[in-house]
Amino acid sequence: MSKRAVLEVIALDVEDALAAQAGGADRLELVTDMAADGLTPPVAAFAGIRAAVDLSLRVMLRLSAGFAAGTAGDVDRLVRVARELRAAGADEFVLGFLDAEGGVDLPAVERVVAELDGCRWTFHRALDHAADRDALRKQLDGLPGLDAYLTAGAAAGVDMGLPTLLAEASRHGEQGYEQHLLVGGGLRLDHVPTLRSAGVDAFHIGGAARPRGWSGPVSADSVRAWRRAVDGA
């Protein structure tokens, strides 16, 4: 447990970003519209946050709620947005698409990833809604830049998904399991010791960093409490 764990915090704006950095976050996930579970922020919002903090920034690539990529035209639009973000300096991303049967929408994922030109990216919680988690991981194996899966282990959250998370952590290094297990979604401070003991080294928080909920900003003090927890202090 000597390796510092990654603490990623959802940020909606510059105020969130500054508070997360002050509290000890390592990385931000940049989104807008949490009512839709987080969509792609405007390029101007990314640029403002990039100018305000020196943390790693992972930008969500999703234009509508849910986990479907949409029509070919929707994917074209997402590729254009990714290109604009890349031109503005974005170099880390978050994405993930499923088909109607709950399998990975590999053509859509590959199309967007090709636009990222090797940038690092997270496959998000679409994994928790997949028909077959293991098959999805195997299908994505080898895609350039994929270095993390954001997951609660189950669609209902970490309470239900903890056994799956522990099982997947034990497979780290196997084909399809080389990436970081970035745990988030109903994550609580009391989950952290068990996950750290299992080798999980990346944690993602959103509402847990906001004492007033999504109507209020990120709290530096809340992030500090999570920083201590994931560091084992």
JSON list of C-alpha atoms in Angstrom, two decimals:
[
{"chain": "A", "resi": 1, "resn": "MET", "atom": "CA", "xyz": [0.00, 0.00, 0.00]},
{"chain": "A", "resi": 2, "resn": "SER", "atom": "CA", "xyz": [2.99, 2.31, -0.38]},
{"chain": "A", "resi": 3, "resn": "LYS", "atom": "CA", "xyz": [1.82, 3.46, -3.80]},
{"chain": "A", "resi": 4, "resn": "ARG", "atom": "CA", "xyz": [-0.32, 6.60, -3.65]},
{"chain": "A", "resi": 5, "resn": "ALA", "atom": "CA", "xyz": [-3.83, 5.85, -4.80]},
{"chain": "A", "resi": 6, "resn": "VAL", "atom": "CA", "xyz": [-5.50, 8.00, -7.45]},
{"chain": "A", "resi": 7, "resn": "LEU", "atom": "CA", "xyz": [-8.35, 10.18, -6.21]},
{"chain": "A", "resi": 8, "resn": "GLU", "atom": "CA", "xyz": [-10.54, 11.49, -9.03]},
{"chain": "A", "resi": 9, "resn": "VAL", "atom": "CA", "xyz": [-13.26, 14.09, -8.39]},
{"chain": "A", "resi": 10, "resn": "ILE", "atom": "CA", "xyz": [-16.09, 15.18, -10.68]},
{"chain": "A", "resi": 11, "resn": "ALA", "atom": "CA", "xyz": [-15.85, 18.89, -11.48]},
{"chain": "A", "resi": 12, "resn": "LEU", "atom": "CA", "xyz": [-18.51, 20.99, -13.18]},
{"chain": "A", "resi": 13, "resn": "ASP", "atom": "CA", "xyz": [-16.71, 24.33, -13.14]},
{"chain": "A", "resi": 14, "resn": "VAL", "atom": "CA", "xyz": [-13.64, 26.25, -12.02]},
{"chain": "A", "resi": 15, "resn": "GLU", "atom": "CA", "xyz": [-14.89, 26.54, -8.42]},
{"chain": "A", "resi": 16, "resn": "ASP", "atom": "CA", "xyz": [-15.18, 22.76, -8.17]},
{"chain": "A", "resi": 17, "resn": "ALA", "atom": "CA", "xyz": [-11.76, 22.29, -9.74]},
{"chain": "A", "resi": 18, "resn": "LEU", "atom": "CA", "xyz": [-10.01, 24.66, -7.35]},
{"chain": "A", "resi": 19, "resn": "ALA", "atom": "CA", "xyz": [-11.64, 23.06, -4.30]},
{"chain": "A", "resi": 20, "resn": "ALA", "atom": "CA", "xyz": [-10.77, 19.55, -5.49]},
{"chain": "A", "resi": 21, "resn": "GLN", "atom": "CA", "xyz": [-7.16, 20.55, -6.04]},
{"chain": "A", "resi": 22, "resn": "ALA", "atom": "CA", "xyz": [-6.97, 22.21, -2.63]},
{"chain": "A", "resi": 23, "resn": "GLY", "atom": "CA", "xyz": [-8.31, 19.03, -1.03]},
{"chain": "A", "resi": 24, "resn": "GLY", "atom": "CA", "xyz": [-5.70, 16.79, -2.62]},
{"chain": "A", "resi": 25, "resn": "ALA", "atom": "CA", "xyz": [-7.38, 15.32, -5.69]},
{"chain": "A", "resi": 26, "resn": "ASP", "atom": "CA", "xyz": [-5.08, 13.84, -8.31]},
{"chain": "A", "resi": 27, "resn": "ARG", "atom": "CA", "xyz": [-7.42, 14.10, -11.26]},
{"chain": "A", "resi": 28, "resn": "LEU", "atom": "CA", "xyz": [-10.74, 15.62, -12.30]},
{"chain": "A", "resi": 29, "resn": "GLU", "atom": "CA", "xyz": [-13.50, 14.20, -14.44]},
{"chain": "A", "resi": 30, "resn": "LEU", "atom": "CA", "xyz": [-15.04, 17.12, -16.30]},
{"chain": "A", "resi": 31, "resn": "VAL", "atom": "CA", "xyz": [-18.74, 16.93, -17.11]},
{"chain": "A", "resi": 32, "resn": "THR", "atom": "CA", "xyz": [-21.86, 19.03, -17.40]},
{"chain": "A", "resi": 33, "resn": "ASP", "atom": "CA", "xyz": [-25.53, 18.24, -16.71]},
{"chain": "A", "resi": 34, "resn": "MET", "atom": "CA", "xyz": [-25.48, 15.75, -13.85]},
{"chain": "A", "resi": 35, "resn": "ALA", "atom": "CA", "xyz": [-29.24, 15.36, -14.27]},
{"chain": "A", "resi": 36, "resn": "ALA", "atom": "CA", "xyz": [-28.24, 13.27, -17.31]},
{"chain": "A", "resi": 37, "resn": "ASP", "atom": "CA", "xyz": [-25.45, 11.56, -15.31]},
{"chain": "A", "resi": 38, "resn": "GLY", "atom": "CA", "xyz": [-22.74, 13.71, -16.88]},
{"chain": "A", "resi": 39, "resn": "LEU", "atom": "CA", "xyz": [-22.39, 14.91, -20.45]},
{"chain": "A", "resi": 40, "resn": "THR", "atom": "CA", "xyz": [-19.57, 16.51, -22.45]},
{"chain": "A", "resi": 41, "resn": "PRO", "atom": "CA", "xyz": [-18.79, 20.01, -21.13]},
{"chain": "A", "resi": 42, "resn": "PRO", "atom": "CA", "xyz": [-18.39, 22.98, -23.47]},
{"chain": "A", "resi": 43, "resn": "VAL", "atom": "CA", "xyz": [-14.87, 23.54, -24.80]},
{"chain": "A", "resi": 44, "resn": "ALA", "atom": "CA", "xyz": [-14.83, 26.90, -23.02]},
{"chain": "A", "resi": 45, "resn": "ALA", "atom": "CA", "xyz": [-15.53, 25.20, -19.67]},
{"chain": "A", "resi": 46, "resn": "PHE", "atom": "CA", "xyz": [-12.64, 22.81, -20.26]},
{"chain": "A", "resi": 47, "resn": "ALA", "atom": "CA", "xyz": [-10.34, 25.68, -21.20]},
{"chain": "A", "resi": 48, "resn": "GLY", "atom": "CA", "xyz": [-11.28, 27.65, -18.08]},
{"chain": "A", "resi": 49, "resn": "ILE", "atom": "CA", "xyz": [-10.60, 24.72, -15.78]},
{"chain": "A", "resi": 50, "resn": "ARG", "atom": "CA", "xyz": [-7.37, 23.87, -17.62]},
{"chain": "A", "resi": 51, "resn": "ALA", "atom": "CA", "xyz": [-6.16, 27.43, -16.98]},
{"chain": "A", "resi": 52, "resn": "ALA", "atom": "CA", "xyz": [-7.15, 27.30, -13.30]},
{"chain": "A", "resi": 53, "resn": "VAL", "atom": "CA", "xyz": [-5.57, 24.03, -12.09]},
{"chain": "A", "resi": 54, "resn": "ASP", "atom": "CA", "xyz": [-2.62, 21.82, -12.92]},
{"chain": "A", "resi": 55, "resn": "LEU", "atom": "CA", "xyz": [-4.35, 18.50, -12.26]},
{"chain": "A", "resi": 56, "resn": "SER", "atom": "CA", "xyz": [-4.96, 15.80, -14.85]},
{"chain": "A", "resi": 57, "resn": "LEU", "atom": "CA", "xyz": [-8.32, 16.38, -16.53]},
{"chain": "A", "resi": 58, "resn": "ARG", "atom": "CA", "xyz": [-10.45, 13.62, -18.03]},
{"chain": "A", "resi": 59, "resn": "VAL", "atom": "CA", "xyz": [-13.22, 15.02, -20.20]},
{"chain": "A", "resi": 60, "resn": "MET", "atom": "CA", "xyz": [-16.49, 13.12, -20.65]},
{"chain": "A", "resi": 61, "resn": "LEU", "atom": "CA", "xyz": [-17.41, 12.25, -24.25]},
{"chain": "A", "resi": 62, "resn": "ARG", "atom": "CA", "xyz": [-21.17, 11.69, -24.12]},
{"chain": "A", "resi": 63, "resn": "LEU", "atom": "CA", "xyz": [-23.79, 13.88, -25.75]},
{"chain": "A", "resi": 64, "resn": "SER", "atom": "CA", "xyz": [-27.00, 12.37, -24.32]},
{"chain": "A", "resi": 65, "resn": "ALA", "atom": "CA", "xyz": [-28.13, 10.40, -21.29]},
{"chain": "A", "resi": 66, "resn": "GLY", "atom": "CA", "xyz": [-27.71, 6.64, -21.29]},
{"chain": "A", "resi": 67, "resn": "PHE", "atom": "CA", "xyz": [-25.07, 4.43, -22.79]},
{"chain": "A", "resi": 68, "resn": "ALA", "atom": "CA", "xyz": [-26.08, 4.27, -26.46]},
{"chain": "A", "resi": 69, "resn": "ALA", "atom": "CA", "xyz": [-23.84, 6.04, -28.97]},
{"chain": "A", "resi": 70, "resn": "GLY", "atom": "CA", "xyz": [-26.88, 6.92, -31.08]},
{"chain": "A", "resi": 71, "resn": "THR", "atom": "CA", "xyz": [-27.02, 7.19, -34.85]},
{"chain": "A", "resi": 72, "resn": "ALA", "atom": "CA", "xyz": [-24.07, 7.43, -37.21]},
{"chain": "A", "resi": 73, "resn": "GLY", "atom": "CA", "xyz": [-24.71, 11.17, -37.26]},
{"chain": "A", "resi": 74, "resn": "ASP", "atom": "CA", "xyz": [-24.52, 11.28, -33.46]},
{"chain": "A", "resi": 75, "resn": "VAL", "atom": "CA", "xyz": [-21.15, 9.52, -33.55]},
{"chain": "A", "resi": 76, "resn": "ASP", "atom": "CA", "xyz": [-19.97, 11.98, -36.23]},
{"chain": "A", "resi": 77, "resn": "ARG", "atom": "CA", "xyz": [-20.93, 14.84, -33.93]},
{"chain": "A", "resi": 78, "resn": "LEU", "atom": "CA", "xyz": [-19.11, 13.25, -30.99]},
{"chain": "A", "resi": 79, "resn": "VAL", "atom": "CA", "xyz": [-15.98, 12.84, -33.09]},
{"chain": "A", "resi": 80, "resn": "ARG", "atom": "CA", "xyz": [-16.13, 16.53, -34.01]},
{"chain": "A", "resi": 81, "resn": "VAL", "atom": "CA", "xyz": [-16.49, 17.48, -30.34]},
{"chain": "A", "resi": 82, "resn": "ALA", "atom": "CA", "xyz": [-13.53, 15.27, -29.43]},
{"chain": "A", "resi": 83, "resn": "ARG", "atom": "CA", "xyz": [-11.50, 16.97, -32.17]},
{"chain": "A", "resi": 84, "resn": "GLU", "atom": "CA", "xyz": [-12.40, 20.41, -30.80]},
{"chain": "A", "resi": 85, "resn": "LEU", "atom": "CA", "xyz": [-11.43, 19.39, -27.28]},
{"chain": "A", "resi": 86, "resn": "ARG", "atom": "CA", "xyz": [-8.13, 17.96, -28.51]},
{"chain": "A", "resi": 87, "resn": "ALA", "atom": "CA", "xyz": [-7.42, 21.24, -30.31]},
{"chain": "A", "resi": 88, "resn": "ALA", "atom": "CA", "xyz": [-8.09, 23.10, -27.03]},
{"chain": "A", "resi": 89, "resn": "GLY", "atom": "CA", "xyz": [-5.52, 20.94, -25.23]},
{"chain": "A", "resi": 90, "resn": "ALA", "atom": "CA", "xyz": [-7.56, 18.06, -23.78]},
{"chain": "A", "resi": 91, "resn": "ASP", "atom": "CA", "xyz": [-5.48, 14.90, -23.62]},
{"chain": "A", "resi": 92, "resn": "GLU", "atom": "CA", "xyz": [-7.47, 12.55, -21.34]},
{"chain": "A", "resi": 93, "resn": "PHE", "atom": "CA", "xyz": [-11.05, 11.38, -21.82]},
{"chain": "A", "resi": 94, "resn": "VAL", "atom": "CA", "xyz": [-13.95, 9.26, -20.52]},
{"chain": "A", "resi": 95, "resn": "LEU", "atom": "CA", "xyz": [-16.32, 7.33, -22.79]},
{"chain": "A", "resi": 96, "resn": "GLY", "atom": "CA", "xyz": [-18.21, 4.09, -23.25]},
{"chain": "A", "resi": 97, "resn": "PHE", "atom": "CA", "xyz": [-21.09, 2.84, -25.40]},
{"chain": "A", "resi": 98, "resn": "LEU", "atom": "CA", "xyz": [-23.34, -0.22, -25.34]},
{"chain": "A", "resi": 99, "resn": "ASP", "atom": "CA", "xyz": [-25.56, -1.68, -28.04]},
{"chain": "A", "resi": 100, "resn": "ALA", "atom": "CA", "xyz": [-29.21, -2.61, -27.61]},
{"chain": "A", "resi": 101, "resn": "GLU", "atom": "CA", "xyz": [-28.29, -6.07, -26.30]},
{"chain": "A", "resi": 102, "resn": "GLY", "atom": "CA", "xyz": [-25.97, -4.74, -23.60]},
{"chain": "A", "resi": 103, "resn": "GLY", "atom": "CA", "xyz": [-22.78, -5.57, -25.44]},
{"chain": "A", "resi": 104, "resn": "VAL", "atom": "CA", "xyz": [-20.06, -3.05, -26.13]},
{"chain": "A", "resi": 105, "resn": "ASP", "atom": "CA", "xyz": [-20.74, -0.92, -29.21]},
{"chain": "A", "resi": 106, "resn": "LEU", "atom": "CA", "xyz": [-17.27, -1.57, -30.54]},
{"chain": "A", "resi": 107, "resn": "PRO", "atom": "CA", "xyz": [-17.60, 0.34, -33.84]},
{"chain": "A", "resi": 108, "resn": "ALA", "atom": "CA", "xyz": [-18.66, 3.51, -32.02]},
{"chain": "A", "resi": 109, "resn": "VAL", "atom": "CA", "xyz": [-15.93, 3.16, -29.37]},
{"chain": "A", "resi": 110, "resn": "GLU", "atom": "CA", "xyz": [-13.27, 2.50, -31.99]},
{"chain": "A", "resi": 111, "resn": "ARG", "atom": "CA", "xyz": [-14.38, 5.47, -34.08]},
{"chain": "A", "resi": 112, "resn": "VAL", "atom": "CA", "xyz": [-14.11, 7.89, -31.16]},
{"chain": "A", "resi": 113, "resn": "VAL", "atom": "CA", "xyz": [-10.87, 6.40, -29.84]},
{"chain": "A", "resi": 114, "resn": "ALA", "atom": "CA", "xyz": [-9.29, 6.79, -33.28]},
{"chain": "A", "resi": 115, "resn": "GLU", "atom": "CA", "xyz": [-9.88, 10.55, -32.98]},
{"chain": "A", "resi": 116, "resn": "LEU", "atom": "CA", "xyz": [-8.06, 10.60, -29.62]},
{"chain": "A", "resi": 117, "resn": "ASP", "atom": "CA", "xyz": [-4.78, 9.58, -31.23]},
{"chain": "A", "resi": 118, "resn": "GLY", "atom": "CA", "xyz": [-3.47, 7.53, -28.31]},
{"chain": "A", "resi": 119, "resn": "CYS", "atom": "CA", "xyz": [-4.70, 9.77, -25.48]},
{"chain": "A", "resi": 120, "resn": "ARG", "atom": "CA", "xyz": [-5.43, 8.00, -22.21]},
{"chain": "A", "resi": 121, "resn": "TRP", "atom": "CA", "xyz": [-9.09, 7.28, -21.49]},
{"chain": "A", "resi": 122, "resn": "THR", "atom": "CA", "xyz": [-11.48, 5.61, -19.06]},
{"chain": "A", "resi": 123, "resn": "PHE", "atom": "CA", "xyz": [-14.30, 3.27, -20.05]},
{"chain": "A", "resi": 124, "resn": "HIS", "atom": "CA", "xyz": [-17.02, 4.51, -17.72]},
{"chain": "A", "resi": 125, "resn": "ARG", "atom": "CA", "xyz": [-19.88, 2.88, -15.85]},
{"chain": "A", "resi": 126, "resn": "ALA", "atom": "CA", "xyz": [-21.48, 1.51, -19.00]},
{"chain": "A", "resi": 127, "resn": "LEU", "atom": "CA", "xyz": [-19.50, -1.53, -17.79]},
{"chain": "A", "resi": 128, "resn": "ASP", "atom": "CA", "xyz": [-21.94, -1.89, -14.88]},
{"chain": "A", "resi": 129, "resn": "HIS", "atom": "CA", "xyz": [-24.86, -2.12, -17.33]},
{"chain": "A", "resi": 130, "resn": "ALA", "atom": "CA", "xyz": [-23.20, -4.58, -19.70]},
{"chain": "A", "resi": 131, "resn": "ALA", "atom": "CA", "xyz": [-24.68, -8.03, -20.31]},
{"chain": "A", "resi": 132, "resn": "ASP", "atom": "CA", "xyz": [-21.26, -9.64, -19.87]},
{"chain": "A", "resi": 133, "resn": "ARG", "atom": "CA", "xyz": [-18.54, -7.66, -18.10]},
{"chain": "A", "resi": 134, "resn": "ASP", "atom": "CA", "xyz": [-15.78, -10.13, -18.90]},
{"chain": "A", "resi": 135, "resn": "ALA", "atom": "CA", "xyz": [-16.66, -10.27, -22.60]},
{"chain": "A", "resi": 136, "resn": "LEU", "atom": "CA", "xyz": [-16.71, -6.47, -22.78]},
{"chain": "A", "resi": 137, "resn": "ARG", "atom": "CA", "xyz": [-13.23, -6.25, -21.26]},
{"chain": "A", "resi": 138, "resn": "LYS", "atom": "CA", "xyz": [-11.90, -8.85, -23.69]},
{"chain": "A", "resi": 139, "resn": "GLN", "atom": "CA", "xyz": [-13.39, -7.01, -26.67]},
{"chain": "A", "resi": 140, "resn": "LEU", "atom": "CA", "xyz": [-11.79, -3.72, -25.63]},
{"chain": "A", "resi": 141, "resn": "ASP", "atom": "CA", "xyz": [-8.42, -5.32, -24.88]},
{"chain": "A", "resi": 142, "resn": "GLY", "atom": "CA", "xyz": [-5.68, -3.65, -26.89]},
{"chain": "A", "resi": 143, "resn": "LEU", "atom": "CA", "xyz": [-7.50, -0.44, -27.74]},
{"chain": "A", "resi": 144, "resn": "PRO", "atom": "CA", "xyz": [-4.96, 2.40, -27.60]},
{"chain": "A", "resi": 145, "resn": "GLY", "atom": "CA", "xyz": [-5.07, 4.61, -24.53]},
{"chain": "A", "resi": 146, "resn": "LEU", "atom": "CA", "xyz": [-7.53, 2.58, -22.43]},
{"chain": "A", "resi": 147, "resn": "ASP", "atom": "CA", "xyz": [-6.08, 2.59, -18.92]},
{"chain": "A", "resi": 148, "resn": "ALA", "atom": "CA", "xyz": [-9.06, 2.50, -16.51]},
{"chain": "A", "resi": 149, "resn": "TYR", "atom": "CA", "xyz": [-12.56, 1.14, -15.98]},
{"chain": "A", "resi": 150, "resn": "LEU", "atom": "CA", "xyz": [-14.86, 3.30, -13.87]},
{"chain": "A", "resi": 151, "resn": "THR", "atom": "CA", "xyz": [-17.12, 0.83, -12.07]},
{"chain": "A", "resi": 152, "resn": "ALA", "atom": "CA", "xyz": [-19.14, 0.19, -8.96]},
{"chain": "A", "resi": 153, "resn": "GLY", "atom": "CA", "xyz": [-19.22, -3.51, -9.70]},
{"chain": "A", "resi": 154, "resn": "ALA", "atom": "CA", "xyz": [-23.00, -3.33, -10.20]},
{"chain": "A", "resi": 155, "resn": "ALA", "atom": "CA", "xyz": [-25.52, -0.90, -11.64]},
{"chain": "A", "resi": 156, "resn": "ALA", "atom": "CA", "xyz": [-26.96, -0.38, -8.14]},
{"chain": "A", "resi": 157, "resn": "GLY", "atom": "CA", "xyz": [-23.64, 0.79, -6.69]},
{"chain": "A", "resi": 158, "resn": "VAL", "atom": "CA", "xyz": [-20.67, -0.38, -4.65]},
{"chain": "A", "resi": 159, "resn": "ASP", "atom": "CA", "xyz": [-22.76, -1.95, -1.85]},
{"chain": "A", "resi": 160, "resn": "MET", "atom": "CA", "xyz": [-24.12, -4.49, -4.33]},
{"chain": "A", "resi": 161, "resn": "GLY", "atom": "CA", "xyz": [-21.01, -4.60, -6.49]},
{"chain": "A", "resi": 162, "resn": "LEU", "atom": "CA", "xyz": [-18.33, -5.09, -3.86]},
{"chain": "A", "resi": 163, "resn": "PRO", "atom": "CA", "xyz": [-17.92, -8.87, -4.42]},
{"chain": "A", "resi": 164, "resn": "THR", "atom": "CA", "xyz": [-17.49, -8.25, -8.17]},
{"chain": "A", "resi": 165, "resn": "LEU", "atom": "CA", "xyz": [-14.95, -5.49, -7.54]},
{"chain": "A", "resi": 166, "resn": "LEU", "atom": "CA", "xyz": [-12.91, -7.72, -5.25]},
{"chain": "A", "resi": 167, "resn": "ALA", "atom": "CA", "xyz": [-13.02, -10.58, -7.77]},
{"chain": "A", "resi": 168, "resn": "GLU", "atom": "CA", "xyz": [-11.92, -8.30, -10.61]},
{"chain": "A", "resi": 169, "resn": "ALA", "atom": "CA", "xyz": [-9.14, -6.77, -8.51]},
{"chain": "A", "resi": 170, "resn": "SER", "atom": "CA", "xyz": [-7.77, -10.28, -7.95]},
{"chain": "A", "resi": 171, "resn": "ARG", "atom": "CA", "xyz": [-7.52, -10.72, -11.74]},
{"chain": "A", "resi": 172, "resn": "HIS", "atom": "CA", "xyz": [-5.38, -7.65, -12.31]},
{"chain": "A", "resi": 173, "resn": "GLY", "atom": "CA", "xyz": [-2.78, -8.35, -14.99]},
{"chain": "A", "resi": 174, "resn": "GLU", "atom": "CA", "xyz": [-4.84, -10.94, -16.84]},
{"chain": "A", "resi": 175, "resn": "GLN", "atom": "CA", "xyz": [-5.96, -10.26, -20.40]},
{"chain": "A", "resi": 176, "resn": "GLY", "atom": "CA", "xyz": [-8.63, -7.57, -20.22]},
{"chain": "A", "resi": 177, "resn": "TYR", "atom": "CA", "xyz": [-7.76, -6.76, -16.61]},
{"chain": "A", "resi": 178, "resn": "GLU", "atom": "CA", "xyz": [-4.54, -4.80, -17.01]},
{"chain": "A", "resi": 179, "resn": "GLN", "atom": "CA", "xyz": [-6.27, -1.44, -16.55]},
{"chain": "A", "resi": 180, "resn": "HIS", "atom": "CA", "xyz": [-6.85, 0.40, -13.29]},
{"chain": "A", "resi": 181, "resn": "LEU", "atom": "CA", "xyz": [-10.05, -0.46, -11.46]},
{"chain": "A", "resi": 182, "resn": "LEU", "atom": "CA", "xyz": [-11.37, 3.06, -10.82]},
{"chain": "A", "resi": 183, "resn": "VAL", "atom": "CA", "xyz": [-14.09, 2.52, -8.23]},
{"chain": "A", "resi": 184, "resn": "GLY", "atom": "CA", "xyz": [-17.01, 4.94, -8.07]},
{"chain": "A", "resi": 185, "resn": "GLY", "atom": "CA", "xyz": [-20.79, 4.96, -7.85]},
{"chain": "A", "resi": 186, "resn": "GLY", "atom": "CA", "xyz": [-22.27, 4.87, -4.37]},
{"chain": "A", "resi": 187, "resn": "LEU", "atom": "CA", "xyz": [-18.75, 4.67, -2.96]},
{"chain": "A", "resi": 188, "resn": "ARG", "atom": "CA", "xyz": [-18.48, 5.44, 0.78]},
{"chain": "A", "resi": 189, "resn": "LEU", "atom": "CA", "xyz": [-15.51, 6.03, 3.02]},
{"chain": "A", "resi": 190, "resn": "ASP", "atom": "CA", "xyz": [-16.14, 2.73, 4.84]},
{"chain": "A", "resi": 191, "resn": "HIS", "atom": "CA", "xyz": [-15.68, 0.82, 1.56]},
{"chain": "A", "resi": 192, "resn": "VAL", "atom": "CA", "xyz": [-12.16, 2.14, 1.07]},
{"chain": "A", "resi": 193, "resn": "PRO", "atom": "CA", "xyz": [-10.11, -0.05, 3.49]},
{"chain": "A", "resi": 194, "resn": "THR", "atom": "CA", "xyz": [-11.52, -3.26, 2.01]},
{"chain": "A", "resi": 195, "resn": "LEU", "atom": "CA", "xyz": [-10.87, -2.09, -1.53]},
{"chain": "A", "resi": 196, "resn": "ARG", "atom": "CA", "xyz": [-7.35, -0.88, -0.73]},
{"chain": "A", "resi": 197, "resn": "SER", "atom": "CA", "xyz": [-6.55, -4.20, 0.93]},
{"chain": "A", "resi": 198, "resn": "ALA", "atom": "CA", "xyz": [-7.63, -5.92, -2.29]},
{"chain": "A", "resi": 199, "resn": "GLY", "atom": "CA", "xyz": [-5.19, -3.81, -4.31]},
{"chain": "A", "resi": 200, "resn": "VAL", "atom": "CA", "xyz": [-7.61, -1.22, -5.70]},
{"chain": "A", "resi": 201, "resn": "ASP", "atom": "CA", "xyz": [-5.62, 1.96, -6.26]},
{"chain": "A", "resi": 202, "resn": "ALA", "atom": "CA", "xyz": [-8.04, 4.40, -7.92]},
{"chain": "A", "resi": 203, "resn": "PHE", "atom": "CA", "xyz": [-11.19, 6.01, -6.53]},
{"chain": "A", "resi": 204, "resn": "HIS", "atom": "CA", "xyz": [-13.81, 8.31, -8.07]},
{"chain": "A", "resi": 205, "resn": "ILE", "atom": "CA", "xyz": [-16.18, 10.59, -6.16]},
{"chain": "A", "resi": 206, "resn": "GLY", "atom": "CA", "xyz": [-18.90, 13.01, -7.19]},
{"chain": "A", "resi": 207, "resn": "GLY", "atom": "CA", "xyz": [-21.71, 13.72, -4.75]},
{"chain": "A", "resi": 208, "resn": "ALA", "atom": "CA", "xyz": [-19.52, 12.49, -1.89]},
{"chain": "A", "resi": 209, "resn": "ALA", "atom": "CA", "xyz": [-17.37, 15.61, -2.35]},
{"chain": "A", "resi": 210, "resn": "ARG", "atom": "CA", "xyz": [-20.43, 17.92, -2.08]},
{"chain": "A", "resi": 211, "resn": "PRO", "atom": "CA", "xyz": [-21.98, 18.35, 1.39]},
{"chain": "A", "resi": 212, "resn": "ARG", "atom": "CA", "xyz": [-24.98, 20.19, -0.12]},
{"chain": "A", "resi": 213, "resn": "GLY", "atom": "CA", "xyz": [-25.43, 17.65, -2.92]},
{"chain": "A", "resi": 214, "resn": "TRP", "atom": "CA", "xyz": [-25.29, 18.48, -6.61]},
{"chain": "A", "resi": 215, "resn": "SER", "atom": "CA", "xyz": [-26.84, 21.88, -5.94]},
{"chain": "A", "resi": 216, "resn": "GLY", "atom": "CA", "xyz": [-23.65, 22.92, -4.13]},
{"chain": "A", "resi": 217, "resn": "PRO", "atom": "CA", "xyz": [-19.95, 23.01, -4.99]},
{"chain": "A", "resi": 218, "resn": "VAL", "atom": "CA", "xyz": [-17.15, 20.59, -4.23]},
{"chain": "A", "resi": 219, "resn": "SER", "atom": "CA", "xyz": [-15.84, 20.97, -0.68]},
{"chain": "A", "resi": 220, "resn": "ALA", "atom": "CA", "xyz": [-12.07, 20.98, -0.19]},
{"chain": "A", "resi": 221, "resn": "ASP", "atom": "CA", "xyz": [-12.60, 19.56, 3.32]},
{"chain": "A", "resi": 222, "resn": "SER", "atom": "CA", "xyz": [-14.63, 16.66, 1.96]},
{"chain": "A", "resi": 223, "resn": "VAL", "atom": "CA", "xyz": [-11.96, 15.90, -0.64]},
{"chain": "A", "resi": 224, "resn": "ARG", "atom": "CA", "xyz": [-9.33, 16.04, 2.13]},
{"chain": "A", "resi": 225, "resn": "ALA", "atom": "CA", "xyz": [-11.23, 13.41, 4.10]},
{"chain": "A", "resi": 226, "resn": "TRP", "atom": "CA", "xyz": [-11.23, 11.15, 1.04]},
{"chain": "A", "resi": 227, "resn": "ARG", "atom": "CA", "xyz": [-7.55, 11.84, 0.46]},
{"chain": "A", "resi": 228, "resn": "ARG", "atom": "CA", "xyz": [-6.75, 10.64, 3.98]},
{"chain": "A", "resi": 229, "resn": "ALA", "atom": "CA", "xyz": [-8.92, 7.57, 3.53]},
{"chain": "A", "resi": 230, "resn": "VAL", "atom": "CA", "xyz": [-7.44, 6.42, 0.23]},
{"chain": "A", "resi": 231, "resn": "ASP", "atom": "CA", "xyz": [-3.94, 7.08, 1.60]},
{"chain": "A", "resi": 232, "resn": "GLY", "atom": "CA", "xyz": [-4.75, 4.85, 4.57]},
{"chain": "A", "resi": 233, "resn": "ALA", "atom": "CA", "xyz": [-4.27, 7.66, 7.10]}
]
